[in-house]
Amino acid sequence: MTKANSTTDETIEAGAVCIVKHWLDAPKIDENTLADDLTRHFYYTLGRDKVGESHLYLYNALALTIRDRLVARCRATRQHLHKQKTRQAAYLSLEFLMGRALGNALLNLDMTDSSRAALSEYCTSLERVAEAEHDAGLGNGGLGRLAACFLDSCASLGLPVMGYGIRYEYGMFNQSIDNGHQIEQPDNWLREGHPWELSAPEQAVRIKFFGHVEIYKDKNGREHRAWVGTQDVLAVPYDVPVPGYRNEVVNTLRLWKSEATDEFDLSEFNAGSYSEAVARKNLAEQITMVLYPNDASENGKELRLRQQYFLSSASLQDILRTWVSRYGEDFSDFAQYHVFQLNDTHPSIAVAELMRLLLDEYELDWDAAWQITSTTMAYTNHTLLPEALERWSVPLFAKLLPRLLEIIYEINARFLAEVALHWPGDHDKQRQLSIIEEGPVQHVRMAYLAIVGSFSVNGVAALHTELLKQGLFNDFYQLWPQKFNNKTNGVTPRRWLAHCNPGLSQLIGSKIGANWVADFSQISKLRDLAGDKAFQQQWREVKQANKQRLAAFVKARTGVEFDVGMLFDVQVKRIHEYKRQLLNVLHVIHLYDRIVRGDVEQFVPRCVLFGGKAAPGYYMAKKIIKLINNVADVINKDPRCEQLLKVAFVPNYNVSAMEVICPATDLSEQISTAGKEASGTGNMKFMMNGAITIGTLDGANIEIRDAVGAENFFLFGAKAEQVEEIKRHYNPSQLIAADEDLARVMALLECGHFNLFEPHLFDDIIAAIRSPNDPWLVAYDFPSYVQQQQHAALLYHDQDAWTRMSILNTAASGIFSSDRTIQQYSDEIWRLTPM
Ligand SMILES: *Cc1c(COP(=O)(O)O)cnc(C)c1O
């Protein structure tokens, strides 16, 4: 206050200096003041004096207390980057499946104990307070969670990487189960506020839609294009801090929200339609209203293309604006300092948008603009499924983004000239490789745009990258072999071991020290302890406690009582035919059939857990959920199964649920049809937490098995290279007749045993299994799956042998840290220097 009184005109003029000085005098923010700050935020910022049932305000007060500390470090990180010209990466993704932020921030800042102490005055636990936070569910599944793990690893490795995404008002829907059916409810995750974000409305950028293109000449007679008559929306940034693990670095995830511009439609305004003119502004805010809940399939809606362009344009404009403010409109060395990683084809319109900004806004010529674009863009492919390959109709493009369509045509024309040189006279090649797909309606092939415009194209596991090179993108591989590379996915060991499994973390720390959290390659030191009987006993005790925690979770959400003495067999992931939850259900029915017919010698009691969301428009996936629930109902009600088999479908599988599930799992189900799962990352979380995998040779399962050794992995099923041959003469009904177990399972399904009062409910599922065109080969893989399940069960009998395998799995999981993945992105694609 004395400062304010002593302010003179002189100090006001030196405003900037004044702010910095203020900062030096800012109250100390450290561990000792944490309890005081918590109280101050609770009583004053939030104006509360009672804790309340939900702990919401206490959570918010703690989050604000922690955010203060993040803001300080975030500023320091930014200033460090501004001091020198540093090469930096931008990770563009339509999805960031962040989950909760509090526990992760406390771990990374080493403030868990001090927060616990501060909360003790409020007579509650940190765990209860943390429960009040809503998951940030801004993603569907693996792809979005990968982006979140990558941000943690980038910050923890001290790499200058900024995440760019969309601040969806509604994230991934909340799933409940009603009479076995999936019910979708909107996820209004912002309703109670989001204390981690800081908005920066002064940094809003303008995004154009519709309109048309005009040609004009500048005073030197050079021709230019102007995209005019557009309907603009504003992109307003909301910044979320991303703390590194105990290294003082705090990076930023910038999420864009769409808002209306303040221009009123004057004619409407003058006609007295003031309210109507204002109401129409809702259209602008629709763009970031909701996340599309489709995993591994496109949906083709115009609004989705708007979202993609909105994110791409806002993020590129943001980066170019910063560049121009620092270095002026000289882009000659821009590509030396910037790289853009495209998370799947969703943001691939960025290729054309960067061209547009450089050509139209900054007046570079084509060659200079293309030189920059094609040396700064890098593309990650996430799937081989044809239904996921994005194509946008040319008429839609022409209407919504006319200038971008022009640019895409020009990129394509120049590209096809290159194709013609490489394959002279081969017009088929030109047609096959064209970014524009011909047909009754032309389409833009977004993956091809991404490949043509990028200097790097990567797959996400060794097998997946090979299949891209030899199959889907083979022509491109022949043209540009040097672009193609593999980056096997990973998951962050902070969230997925240190945070979610404190019991195991402590045990590990007591044996090999705590450095594994920052350097996960050290986890291999556990190998030498795998045979140590005392350690095995401790390992089992931790697993047992985690199973207790999961059993309580399952009981609270489903009413089903899991017995922690049984084997916990878990499949949680999006529901999709290629992931084959159906194969797992058939095995469950087989176990039920064994119990009913009294074949229970050497039967290992199991609790089978399912979880996952189906896209709301995915008919078969929803049927599979219903089947799982009906089968669970029959089994859980049958007294013969009481001590032997339990089945539950846990609703609303999300990041926070996985944090309870993976530490308690014994057997991890990774059973996709070979060649269909690009990588998987759930498989890695389970492995880190000591689960043993039963799986096919698909995605990263192959690398998991290589790392842990074939003897510590339950392998079954057709191999990717056999799948096409099997399909050629596939006769599932013959296979069913030839396998007694499968025949009995099918008979139970077909007689309506699981849908006694709902006739024909599962006819489509039965038909799919029996179809000679079943692309997922469920019947083919059933016998070897059952055999490996039996092998796993017998091994579980020998608890010492099982525990040893469990320890060896954790010990071999070092390479599946996203720190390793990000180090490779940095070394081989981004070429960044740590801060
Ligand atoms: C890890 C994770 C996924 C990905 O699981 P996959 O088994 O690799 O498909 C999906 N959803 C959530 C919530 C996750 O944590």
Coordinates of C-alpha atoms in Angstrom, one line a residue, residues 392-592:
W392 CA -13.6 -34.7 -46.7
S393 CA -15.8 -34.0 -49.7
V394 CA -14.6 -31.4 -52.1
P395 CA -17.9 -29.5 -52.2
L396 CA -17.8 -29.2 -48.4
F397 CA -14.3 -27.9 -48.5
A398 CA -15.1 -25.5 -51.3
K399 CA -18.0 -24.0 -49.2
L400 CA -16.3 -23.9 -45.8
L401 CA -12.6 -23.3 -46.6
P402 CA -12.4 -22.2 -50.3
R403 CA -8.9 -20.8 -50.1
L404 CA -7.5 -23.9 -48.5
L405 CA -9.0 -26.1 -51.2
E406 CA -7.2 -24.0 -53.8
I407 CA -4.0 -24.5 -52.0
I408 CA -4.6 -28.2 -51.7
Y409 CA -5.2 -28.4 -55.4
E410 CA -1.9 -26.6 -56.1
I411 CA 0.0 -28.9 -53.6
N412 CA -1.5 -31.9 -55.4
A413 CA -0.6 -30.7 -58.9
R414 CA 3.0 -30.2 -58.0
F415 CA 3.1 -33.5 -56.1
L416 CA 1.6 -35.4 -59.1
A417 CA 4.3 -34.0 -61.3
E418 CA 6.8 -35.6 -59.0
V419 CA 4.9 -38.9 -59.1
A420 CA 4.9 -38.7 -63.0
L421 CA 8.7 -38.3 -62.9
H422 CA 9.1 -41.3 -60.6
W423 CA 6.7 -43.6 -62.5
P424 CA 6.8 -42.2 -66.1
G425 CA 3.6 -42.9 -68.0
D426 CA 1.9 -44.7 -65.0
H427 CA -1.5 -42.9 -64.8
D428 CA -2.8 -45.4 -62.4
K429 CA -0.1 -44.4 -59.9
Q430 CA -1.1 -40.8 -60.2
R431 CA -4.7 -41.7 -59.6
Q432 CA -3.8 -43.9 -56.7
L433 CA -1.6 -41.3 -55.0
S434 CA -3.6 -38.2 -55.7
I435 CA -4.6 -36.2 -52.6
I436 CA -7.9 -35.8 -54.4
E437 CA -9.8 -39.0 -54.7
E438 CA -12.0 -39.2 -57.9
G439 CA -15.5 -40.6 -57.8
P440 CA -19.1 -39.4 -58.1
V441 CA -18.0 -36.8 -55.5
Q442 CA -14.4 -35.9 -55.1
H443 CA -12.8 -36.2 -51.7
V444 CA -9.7 -34.8 -50.1
R445 CA -7.6 -37.6 -48.6
M446 CA -6.2 -36.0 -45.4
A447 CA -3.6 -38.7 -44.7
Y448 CA -2.1 -38.1 -48.2
L449 CA -2.0 -34.4 -47.6
A450 CA -0.2 -35.0 -44.3
I451 CA 2.4 -37.4 -45.9
V452 CA 3.1 -35.0 -48.8
G453 CA 3.4 -32.0 -46.6
S454 CA 5.6 -33.6 -43.9
F455 CA 9.3 -34.4 -43.6
S456 CA 8.6 -37.3 -41.1
V457 CA 5.9 -39.9 -41.1
N458 CA 5.8 -42.3 -38.2
G459 CA 3.9 -45.3 -36.9
V460 CA 3.5 -46.0 -33.2
A461 CA 4.9 -49.6 -32.9
A462 CA 7.4 -51.6 -34.9
L463 CA 4.8 -53.9 -36.5
H464 CA 2.5 -50.9 -37.3
T465 CA 5.2 -49.0 -39.0
E466 CA 6.2 -52.0 -41.1
L467 CA 2.6 -52.5 -42.1
L468 CA 2.4 -48.8 -43.1
K469 CA 5.5 -49.1 -45.2
Q470 CA 4.6 -52.4 -46.9
G471 CA 0.8 -51.9 -47.1
L472 CA -1.3 -48.8 -46.7
F473 CA 1.4 -46.2 -47.6
N474 CA 3.7 -48.4 -49.7
D475 CA 3.7 -46.1 -52.8
F476 CA 4.7 -43.2 -50.6
Y477 CA 7.4 -45.3 -49.0
Q478 CA 8.8 -46.1 -52.4
L479 CA 8.8 -42.4 -53.3
W480 CA 10.2 -41.1 -50.0
P481 CA 11.7 -44.0 -47.8
Q482 CA 13.6 -41.5 -45.7
K483 CA 10.4 -39.9 -44.4
F484 CA 9.2 -43.1 -42.7
N485 CA 10.2 -44.0 -39.1
N486 CA 8.9 -45.8 -36.0
K487 CA 8.2 -44.3 -32.6
T488 CA 6.8 -47.0 -30.3
N489 CA 4.4 -45.5 -27.9
G490 CA 5.0 -45.2 -24.2
V491 CA 3.2 -44.1 -21.0
T492 CA 4.4 -41.9 -18.2
P493 CA 5.7 -43.8 -15.2
R494 CA 4.8 -40.8 -13.0
R495 CA 1.0 -41.1 -13.4
W496 CA 1.0 -44.9 -14.3
L497 CA 3.1 -46.2 -11.5
A498 CA 4.4 -43.6 -9.0
H499 CA 1.1 -41.8 -8.6
C500 CA -1.5 -44.6 -9.1
N501 CA 0.4 -47.3 -7.2
P502 CA 1.9 -45.7 -4.1
G503 CA 2.3 -49.1 -2.4
L504 CA 4.4 -50.6 -5.2
S505 CA 6.3 -47.3 -5.6
Q506 CA 7.4 -47.4 -2.0
L507 CA 8.4 -51.0 -2.2
I508 CA 10.4 -50.5 -5.4
G509 CA 12.0 -47.4 -3.8
S510 CA 13.0 -49.3 -0.7
K511 CA 15.0 -51.7 -3.0
I512 CA 16.4 -49.6 -5.8
G513 CA 16.1 -46.0 -4.6
A514 CA 13.7 -43.4 -6.0
N515 CA 15.6 -42.4 -9.2
W516 CA 13.5 -44.7 -11.3
V517 CA 10.7 -42.1 -11.4
A518 CA 12.9 -39.7 -13.4
D519 CA 15.0 -42.4 -15.1
F520 CA 12.7 -45.3 -15.8
S521 CA 15.4 -47.5 -17.4
Q522 CA 16.5 -48.1 -13.8
I523 CA 13.4 -50.2 -13.2
S524 CA 15.4 -53.1 -14.7
K525 CA 17.2 -53.4 -11.4
L526 CA 14.2 -55.3 -10.1
R527 CA 15.2 -58.3 -12.2
D528 CA 17.7 -59.5 -9.7
L529 CA 15.0 -59.5 -7.0
A530 CA 12.5 -61.5 -9.0
G531 CA 13.5 -64.8 -7.3
D532 CA 13.8 -63.3 -3.7
K533 CA 11.1 -65.0 -1.6
A534 CA 10.8 -62.2 0.9
F535 CA 10.5 -59.6 -1.8
Q536 CA 7.9 -61.8 -3.6
Q537 CA 5.9 -61.8 -0.4
Q538 CA 6.0 -58.0 -0.1
W539 CA 5.1 -57.7 -3.8
R540 CA 2.1 -60.0 -3.3
E541 CA 0.9 -58.0 -0.3
V542 CA 0.9 -54.8 -2.3
K543 CA -1.0 -56.4 -5.1
Q544 CA -3.5 -57.8 -2.5
A545 CA -4.1 -54.3 -1.1
N546 CA -4.6 -52.9 -4.6
K547 CA -7.1 -55.7 -5.3
Q548 CA -9.0 -54.7 -2.1
R549 CA -9.1 -51.1 -3.4
L550 CA -10.4 -52.2 -6.8
A551 CA -12.9 -54.7 -5.3
A552 CA -14.4 -51.8 -3.3
F553 CA -14.5 -49.7 -6.4
V554 CA -16.3 -52.4 -8.4
K555 CA -18.7 -53.1 -5.6
A556 CA -19.6 -49.4 -5.3
R557 CA -20.2 -49.0 -9.1
T558 CA -21.7 -52.3 -10.0
G559 CA -22.8 -54.1 -6.8
V560 CA -20.7 -57.1 -7.8
E561 CA -18.5 -58.4 -5.0
F562 CA -15.0 -59.4 -6.2
D563 CA -13.1 -61.8 -4.0
V564 CA -9.4 -60.7 -3.7
G565 CA -8.3 -64.3 -3.4
M566 CA -9.3 -64.9 -7.0
L567 CA -7.3 -64.1 -10.2
F568 CA -8.2 -60.6 -11.5
D569 CA -8.6 -60.9 -15.2
V570 CA -9.1 -57.4 -16.8
Q571 CA -10.0 -56.0 -20.2
V572 CA -10.6 -52.2 -20.2
K573 CA -10.4 -50.1 -23.4
R574 CA -12.8 -48.7 -25.9
I575 CA -15.4 -51.2 -27.1
H576 CA -14.5 -52.1 -30.7
E577 CA -14.9 -55.3 -32.7
Y578 CA -11.2 -55.4 -33.6
K579 CA -10.3 -55.3 -29.8
R580 CA -12.4 -58.5 -29.5
Q581 CA -14.1 -58.1 -26.1
L582 CA -16.4 -60.7 -27.8
L583 CA -13.6 -63.3 -27.7
N584 CA -13.2 -62.6 -24.0
V585 CA -16.9 -63.0 -23.4
L586 CA -16.9 -66.4 -25.2
H587 CA -14.1 -67.5 -22.9
V588 CA -16.2 -66.4 -19.9
I589 CA -19.1 -68.4 -21.2
H590 CA -16.8 -71.4 -21.6
L591 CA -15.7 -71.1 -17.9
Y592 CA -19.3 -70.9 -16.9

